[in-house]
Amino acid sequence: MGIQKDMVKFNVGGRIFQTTATTIANAGRDSFFGALFDDNWDLRQQQQQPNSRQEFFIDRNPDCFAVLLDLLRTGDLYIPSNVPERLLYREAMFYGLTDHVRSAKWGPFDGNRLKLSRSVTGRAPGDGTAIRAGPDGGCCVAHGSMVHVFDWMLEEHPPINLDYQRVNDIGWINAENVLISACERLGKGDGGMGLFSSSTGDLRHKFNVVHDNQIKSFTAGALGFSPDYKIFASCKGRSNEYGIGVWDQVTGKQMDFVYESPGWYLGDADKLQWLNGSNCLLVATLFPRKDNCYISLLDFREKRMVWSWSDIGAPLTIDEKRVRDAIAMEECNSICVVNEYDDLGFIDLRINGGSVRWSSRSRLLKGKLPDEPCYPKLALHNGQLFSSMNDCISVFCGPDWVLTSRLRRSYGGSICNFSIGGDRLFALHSEENVFDVWETPPLPVI
Amino acid sequence: MSNQKKRNFQIEAFKHRVVVDPKYAEKTWKILEHAIHEIYNHNASGLSFEELYRNAYNMVLHKFGEKLYSGLVTTMTAHLKEISKSIEAAQGDLFLEELNRKWNDHNKALQMIRDILMYMDRTYIPNSRKTPVYELGLNLWRDNIIHSGKIQSRLLSTLLELVHRERTGEVIDRGLMRNTIKMLMDLGSSVYQDDFEKPFLEVSAEFYKVESQKFIECCDCGDYLKKAEIRLNEEIERIAHYLDVKSEAKITNVVEKEMIANHMTRLVHMENSGLVNMLLDDKYEDLGRMYNLFKRVPNGLSMIRDVMTSHLRETGKQLVTDAESSKDPVEFVQRLLDERDKYDKIICQAFSNAKTFQNALNSSFEYFINLNSRSPEFISLFVDDKLRKGLKGVSEEDVEIILDKVMMLFRYLQEKDVFEKYYKQHLAKRLLSGKTVSDDAERSLIVKLKTECGYQFTSKLEGMFTDMKTSQDTMQGFYANHIELAEGPTLVVQVLTTGSWPTQPTITCNLPTEMAALCEKFRSHYLGTHTGRRLSWQTNMGTADIKATFGKGQKHELNVSTYQMCVLMLFNNADRLSYKEIEQATEIPASDLKRCLQSMACVKGKNVLRKEPMSKDIGTDDAFFVNDKFTSKFYKVKIGTVVAQKESEPEKLETRQRVEEDRKPQIEAAIVRIMKSRRVLDHNNVIAEVTKQLQSRFLANPTEIKKRIESLIEREFLERDSDDRKLYRYLA
C-alpha cells in the first residue's frame, strides 16, 4: 500500500485540517467544495500542480469547520457547547451545507418516535387560527390578522399581513411562497387572498374573483392545493356569491368557480382537501359553523358533486356526537371524521349517502373537558392518522387505526391546530400562542 | 440657503445597520470582474477560488447582490459580443468549428463563474426572483450569439446544407453537427425547434417531394418501396447520430407523407408491379415492405386490405362460378384450399398476421363460397373422397391438418344444414359399404363439427356410428346362438335406426331362397331379443361376396351389390335369362336393375354376363348369359355399380326440397322460443332474432320466416296485436 493520493489539506482561519477528497466529495457539486473538483471528482489543484501538497486557505471559523467536517465524515451532527448554533448555520450557509445540516439534525418522520425538540413562544395570546408546516422544516402561524413565518432554524422572518384583515387560513405554495386567505373589509376591496414571499414578507400577488366579468371583493376561507398547480379556496362574495374558487398557481389567474346550490354549503367550508386518486376536492362544512355538517366531493371536470354526506335529519344522540373535522383517506376508500369526544368515525366513500360508523374508544376523556375546549383536528401522514384533542395529539396506525402514541406537553392550553410537514410536527396551543416542534431523532448509531 | 439652514436642525437617525463603505463594494466587484475577464481569457489558473468565493459571499451578505448580478450581466454580455464578432469573422467551413469552440469555452467559463457566485445563486437569486447564473449564461449566449442577425441565418443555412450534402451521399463531420445541435437543445427546446427543427422539416419535405416524384416516374412498385424504406432508415439513423430524439416522429412523418401517403394509390395500382401482381406472384418480401411502410400512414393498411379483398373476391368468384371447376368437386375444394393457403401464407409472412387482414380474408371467402349453392355438397364430397381413399398412407397429423382446413371452409358456409344433409348421405354410404379408411379420422371430424355447431348438429351422425357398433354385436350374438349356420352363406346385417340415417324408400327385392331363409332366421332372432321393433330390409344398400366358377374352370370371388347378387344367383339354375325373366324373378325396380345389369354386362374387364344383342344400353328385350370366357388377373373382382357420384339434377332438387322442408320446423321452433321469452315483439325484430339464432346452421329466408309466422298464427301459437298489426303476441 502506498501513500494515500487524495489527501487534502485545509488551513481554516489558521488551523490546519487534513482530510480526503472522498470526504469532501460528500458535500456535493452544489457546495463550496464542489468547485474544487473536476467532472470526474478529481481534485482540480493537484492536476495543475501534481507534486505540490499545498494547503488550501479558507478565511472562516475553524471551530465550525471542524463540526461541519465531522458532518461530512460521519453524516452525524454534533454541536459542542462552545459553538453557537446560529453561527454554525451561517457557516453551513457559506459552504452550501445547509441541506446536510438539516437532514442530520432530525430523522425521517415517524409518528411513533416523535420527541419534543422545541417550544416557541408566540406573541399574542389566545387567538391562534392556524399553523402550517413548510416543505423544508419551517412553519407559519396565523393569529388574528398576522402571520408569522419561521424558517427551519425556527428563526422568525418579517411577519405577513393582508391589509390587516383577519386571517382564515394559510398554506405553503413552496419553500419561498406562502398563501394567505383573509376576511374582506366592507366596501374596501381589502382582504381576500394573497401570495407572499416567506423570506422577505413582500406581497407578490393578490388573487381576484370575477363574477359576471367584474372583479369583486371576497372573503377567502379554507385553502386547498393540487399537484397540478391549482389553488382552491372557499369564497364568500358580497352578493351571495358563495362557492369554491380555483386559481392557477403559475399565472395567478382564476380558472373556475363552483357556486354552492341552495341547501348545501361550500362557501363556508372549514376544510378543503385535494384527492389525487379520484381527482376530486373534498369540501367539508362542519358544526358549529353551520347547524349541520356537509361533506362533499367536487369534480371540477364535470362541475358537480360526485359524492355527498350530511347529518341533516339524523337523530341526535344524547351525547350529541357532531362531526368536528374530516379527512379523506383514499387508500381505505373512506373519510375519517372526529367528534368533540375524540371518537373516530368512518364514512364509506364508495357509497353515496352512507352513514358514519363510529368507533368509540375514548370514553375516559368524557366529563373532564377543559374550560375552553378546542375543536379536534385530524391529519394523515404516511399511513398514520393524527387527531388532536385538548392538549394532546393521538397517533393511530394500522388497518384498524389502533392508538399507538400520544403527544402531550404540560402547558400552553389545548391545541387549536397542528400540521405535519418537512419531517416535523407543529402543534399550536390556544391559550398562550405557544407552538411545539416535534421531531423524529436521527437513527441510532448502530 | 434655506436648505442649508434646515440641515442644521436635522438629527441624524441612529444607524442600526453598519453600512459597508460603497467603495468597498466597488473594489470587491472590480476583483470579481477582473476574475471573469481572466476566466474568459483562459487565465483562470492564477485565480484563488477561495478569495473570489468569499468576495462574492461578502457582497451578497452586505446587500450588494443587485450590483453583483447586474455587473455579471454587463461583463458577460460584453464578452459575448466580442465572441460573436470572432465567430462572424470565421470563413466558410471554419464557421461551425469556431462556433463550437467558443461554445465550449463559454460553457467552461460559465461553470467557473457559477462556482464563484454559488452563494449568490443560492440565496440572493431565489429571493429576488432572478435567473440563476448558469441559465443566465445560456440565455445571454442565445441572445447575443445564436440570435444575432449575422449568425442566425448563417448557422441555419450551414446546418441545412450539411444535411442536404449527407442526403446526396457525401460524408460530413457528424461530431461537429452533433455538438452544434446539442448546443441548440441545451439552449432550450424552443431554440432547437424554432431555429433548426421547423426549417429542417420544411426543407426535408421539399426534398422528398422532388425525390419521390423522380422515383415514381422511373421505378416499379417494389423498387420504389425499397428506396422509400432506405430513406426512412437513413432519417432514423440521422436522428440517432446527431438530432433530438423528439424529432424522430416529426421527420419520419415528413418522409412518410411525401414518399408514401402522397403516392399510395399510384403505388398500389401500379401496372405490372402493383399490389395485385405482388399477390399473384407471392412476393412476400415486397408485400412485407409495403405493409410495414403503409402501416405508418393513415389509411395505408385499409387501402392494402381493400385492394386485396376485391382482388380475392374477384378471383374467388371466378373460381366458384367457373363451370369447368364445378365438374370435379374434389378439384373444386382443393383449389379453394390452395387459395386459402396462399393468402394465409401471405398474411402470415408479409402482413405480420394482422387480425384485420385475417378478417378480410375470412369475409371474402364467406362471400364467394356461398355464391355457388353447391359448395356444401362439394365440401362434403371432398371429405368423402379424402376419407374413402385420399388419406391412405398419410400420417395422423396430416389428416388432422386436412380436416382442419376443411372445417375452415365449412365455417364460411351459410347453409350448414345443407352440408349436414349431404354429409349424412355420404357418411351413410361410407359406413354401409365399409369404405371408410380410418375410423379415427371420421370421429375426429365429427368432434370438430360438434365443437363448431353444437351437439344437435352431430347427434344423428353419432347415432350412425353407434348403430354400426351395435350391429356388430348383434351379429356376433346371432351366430353364437345359431352355430348350425356356420356352414353356408354368411349374413351380415346392419341394423339402422330410422331417423338417424338418410331416409331411403324401402323397395325390397326377392332375395335368393338361401338368403331369404337366413334373413328370416335373423329377423326372428332380432325380434326375439328386442321386442316392439320393426325390421325392414334395405336391399338397395347391401353388398355381397360370391364365389363363381366360369366355363374354363376360372374361379373368382365377385364383390357385388345385393341386387347384382340376386341376378347372378338366378344363373345357378339357368344359362339364359331374358330381361323380363330377371325382372320378374327379382322384382328389382327397373332403373336399378338396368344399372346393375349394365355394370355386369357392359363394363370391359368386369363383364361376368354376356348380353344379346351386344350394345351399350340395356333393352327390355335383351337376353343374358353367363360369360364363360370371363377372365381377370385378380382372384377377387369388384364389380361396381354404375353410380352417379355427383348428384344428378333431379336428385339435387330433391335434396334441396328436403332441406327446405327440414328448415321449416327449425324456423318455427326458433320463432316460438323467441316469442315465448319476449311475449310481444314486432315483425322486424322477430326476423332479426330468428336470423341470428339460426345463423350457425343456415341463412333463413325472410319470406320463409314470414310464412312460418303465418302458419303459427293459423295454429294459434301467436296472434297479431289488435291495434298494431306489426306486433305479434305469444299465446300460452
Coordinates of N, CA, C and O in Angstrom, one line a residue, chain A residues 29-32 35-36 44 56-60 90 93-94 96 176 199 204, chain B residues 45 49-50 53-54 57-58 61 111 114-115 118-119 122-123 126-129:
Chain A
R29 N -21.9 18.6 -5.5 CA -21.5 19.5 -6.5 C -21.9 21.0 -6.2 O -21.2 21.9 -6.5
D30 N -23.0 21.1 -5.6 CA -23.6 22.4 -5.3 C -23.1 23.1 -4.0 O -23.9 23.8 -3.4
S31 N -21.9 22.8 -3.7 CA -21.4 23.4 -2.5 C -20.1 24.1 -2.8 O -19.5 24.0 -3.9
F32 N -19.6 24.8 -1.8 CA -18.3 25.5 -1.9 C -17.2 24.5 -2.4 O -16.4 24.8 -3.3
A35 N -16.6 23.1 -6.3 CA -15.8 23.8 -7.2 C -14.3 23.3 -7.2 O -13.6 23.6 -8.1
L36 N -14.0 22.6 -6.1 CA -12.6 22.1 -6.1 C -12.4 20.9 -6.9 O -11.2 20.4 -7.1
R44 N -9.0 19.5 -8.5 CA -8.6 20.4 -9.6 C -7.1 20.8 -9.4 O -6.3 20.7 -10.3
F56 N -4.9 24.5 1.4 CA -5.9 25.4 0.8 C -6.5 26.3 1.9 O -7.1 25.8 2.8
F57 N -6.2 27.6 1.7 CA -6.6 28.5 2.8 C -8.1 29.0 2.6 O -8.6 29.3 1.6
I58 N -8.8 28.9 3.8 CA -10.2 29.4 3.8 C -10.3 30.3 5.0 O -10.0 30.0 6.1
D59 N -10.8 31.5 4.7 CA -10.9 32.6 5.8 C -12.2 32.4 6.5 O -13.1 33.2 6.4
R60 N -12.4 31.3 7.3 CA -13.6 31.1 8.1 C -13.3 30.6 9.5 O -12.1 30.3 9.8
R90 N -24.8 29.7 9.9 CA -24.3 30.7 9.0 C -23.1 30.1 8.2 O -23.0 30.3 7.0
M93 N -24.3 27.8 5.7 CA -24.8 28.6 4.5 C -23.6 28.9 3.6 O -23.7 28.8 2.4
F94 N -22.5 29.4 4.2 CA -21.4 29.8 3.4 C -20.9 28.6 2.5 O -20.6 28.8 1.3
G96 N -22.5 26.1 1.7 CA -23.5 25.4 1.0 C -23.9 24.0 1.5 O -24.2 23.1 0.8
E176 N -40.6 29.1 -0.7 CA -40.4 30.5 -0.9 C -41.7 31.3 -0.8 O -41.7 32.5 -0.6
S199 N -39.5 34.7 2.8 CA -38.3 35.2 3.4 C -38.3 36.7 3.7 O -37.9 37.2 4.7
R204 N -46.6 39.3 -3.2 CA -46.2 39.0 -4.6 C -47.3 39.0 -5.5 O -47.2 39.3 -6.7
Chain B
S45 N -5.9 29.9 -14.0 CA -5.1 29.2 -13.1 C -4.5 30.1 -12.0 O -4.2 29.7 -10.9
F49 N -9.7 30.6 -5.9 CA -11.2 30.3 -5.8 C -11.7 30.8 -4.5 O -12.8 31.5 -4.4
E50 N -11.0 30.5 -3.4 CA -11.5 30.9 -2.1 C -11.7 32.4 -1.9 O -12.7 32.8 -1.4
Y53 N -14.8 33.5 -4.0 CA -16.0 33.0 -3.4 C -16.3 33.8 -2.2 O -17.5 34.3 -2.0
R54 N -15.3 34.1 -1.4 CA -15.5 34.9 -0.2 C -15.9 36.3 -0.6 O -16.8 36.9 0.0
Y57 N -19.5 36.2 -1.6 CA -20.3 36.0 -0.4 C -20.5 37.3 0.3 O -21.6 37.7 0.7
N58 N -19.4 38.0 0.5 CA -19.4 39.3 1.2 C -20.3 40.3 0.6 O -21.1 41.0 1.2
L61 N -23.8 39.2 1.3 CA -24.1 39.4 2.7 C -24.3 40.9 3.0 O -25.2 41.2 3.9
Q111 N -19.2 27.6 -16.0 CA -19.1 26.7 -14.9 C -18.3 27.3 -13.8 O -18.7 27.3 -12.6
R114 N -20.1 30.3 -12.2 CA -21.2 29.8 -11.3 C -20.6 29.3 -10.0 O -21.2 29.5 -8.9
D115 N -19.4 28.6 -10.0 CA -18.8 28.2 -8.8 C -18.5 29.3 -7.9 O -18.7 29.3 -6.7
M118 N -21.6 31.0 -6.4 CA -22.6 30.0 -5.9 C -23.4 30.5 -4.7 O -24.6 30.2 -4.7
Y119 N -22.8 31.3 -3.9 CA -23.6 31.8 -2.7 C -24.7 32.7 -3.2 O -25.9 32.6 -2.7
R122 N -27.5 30.7 -4.6 CA -28.3 30.0 -3.6 C -29.2 30.9 -2.7 O -30.3 30.6 -2.4
T123 N -28.7 32.1 -2.4 CA -29.5 33.0 -1.5 C -30.1 34.2 -2.2 O -31.3 34.4 -2.1
P126 N -32.9 33.3 -5.6 CA -34.3 32.9 -5.3 C -35.1 34.0 -4.6 O -36.3 34.2 -4.9
N127 N -34.5 34.7 -3.7 CA -35.2 35.7 -3.0 C -35.6 36.9 -3.9 O -36.7 37.5 -3.7
S128 N -34.8 37.2 -4.9 CA -35.1 38.4 -5.7 C -35.7 37.9 -7.1 O -35.9 38.7 -8.0
R129 N -36.0 36.6 -7.2 CA -36.6 36.0 -8.3 C -35.9 36.4 -9.6 O -36.5 36.9 -10.6

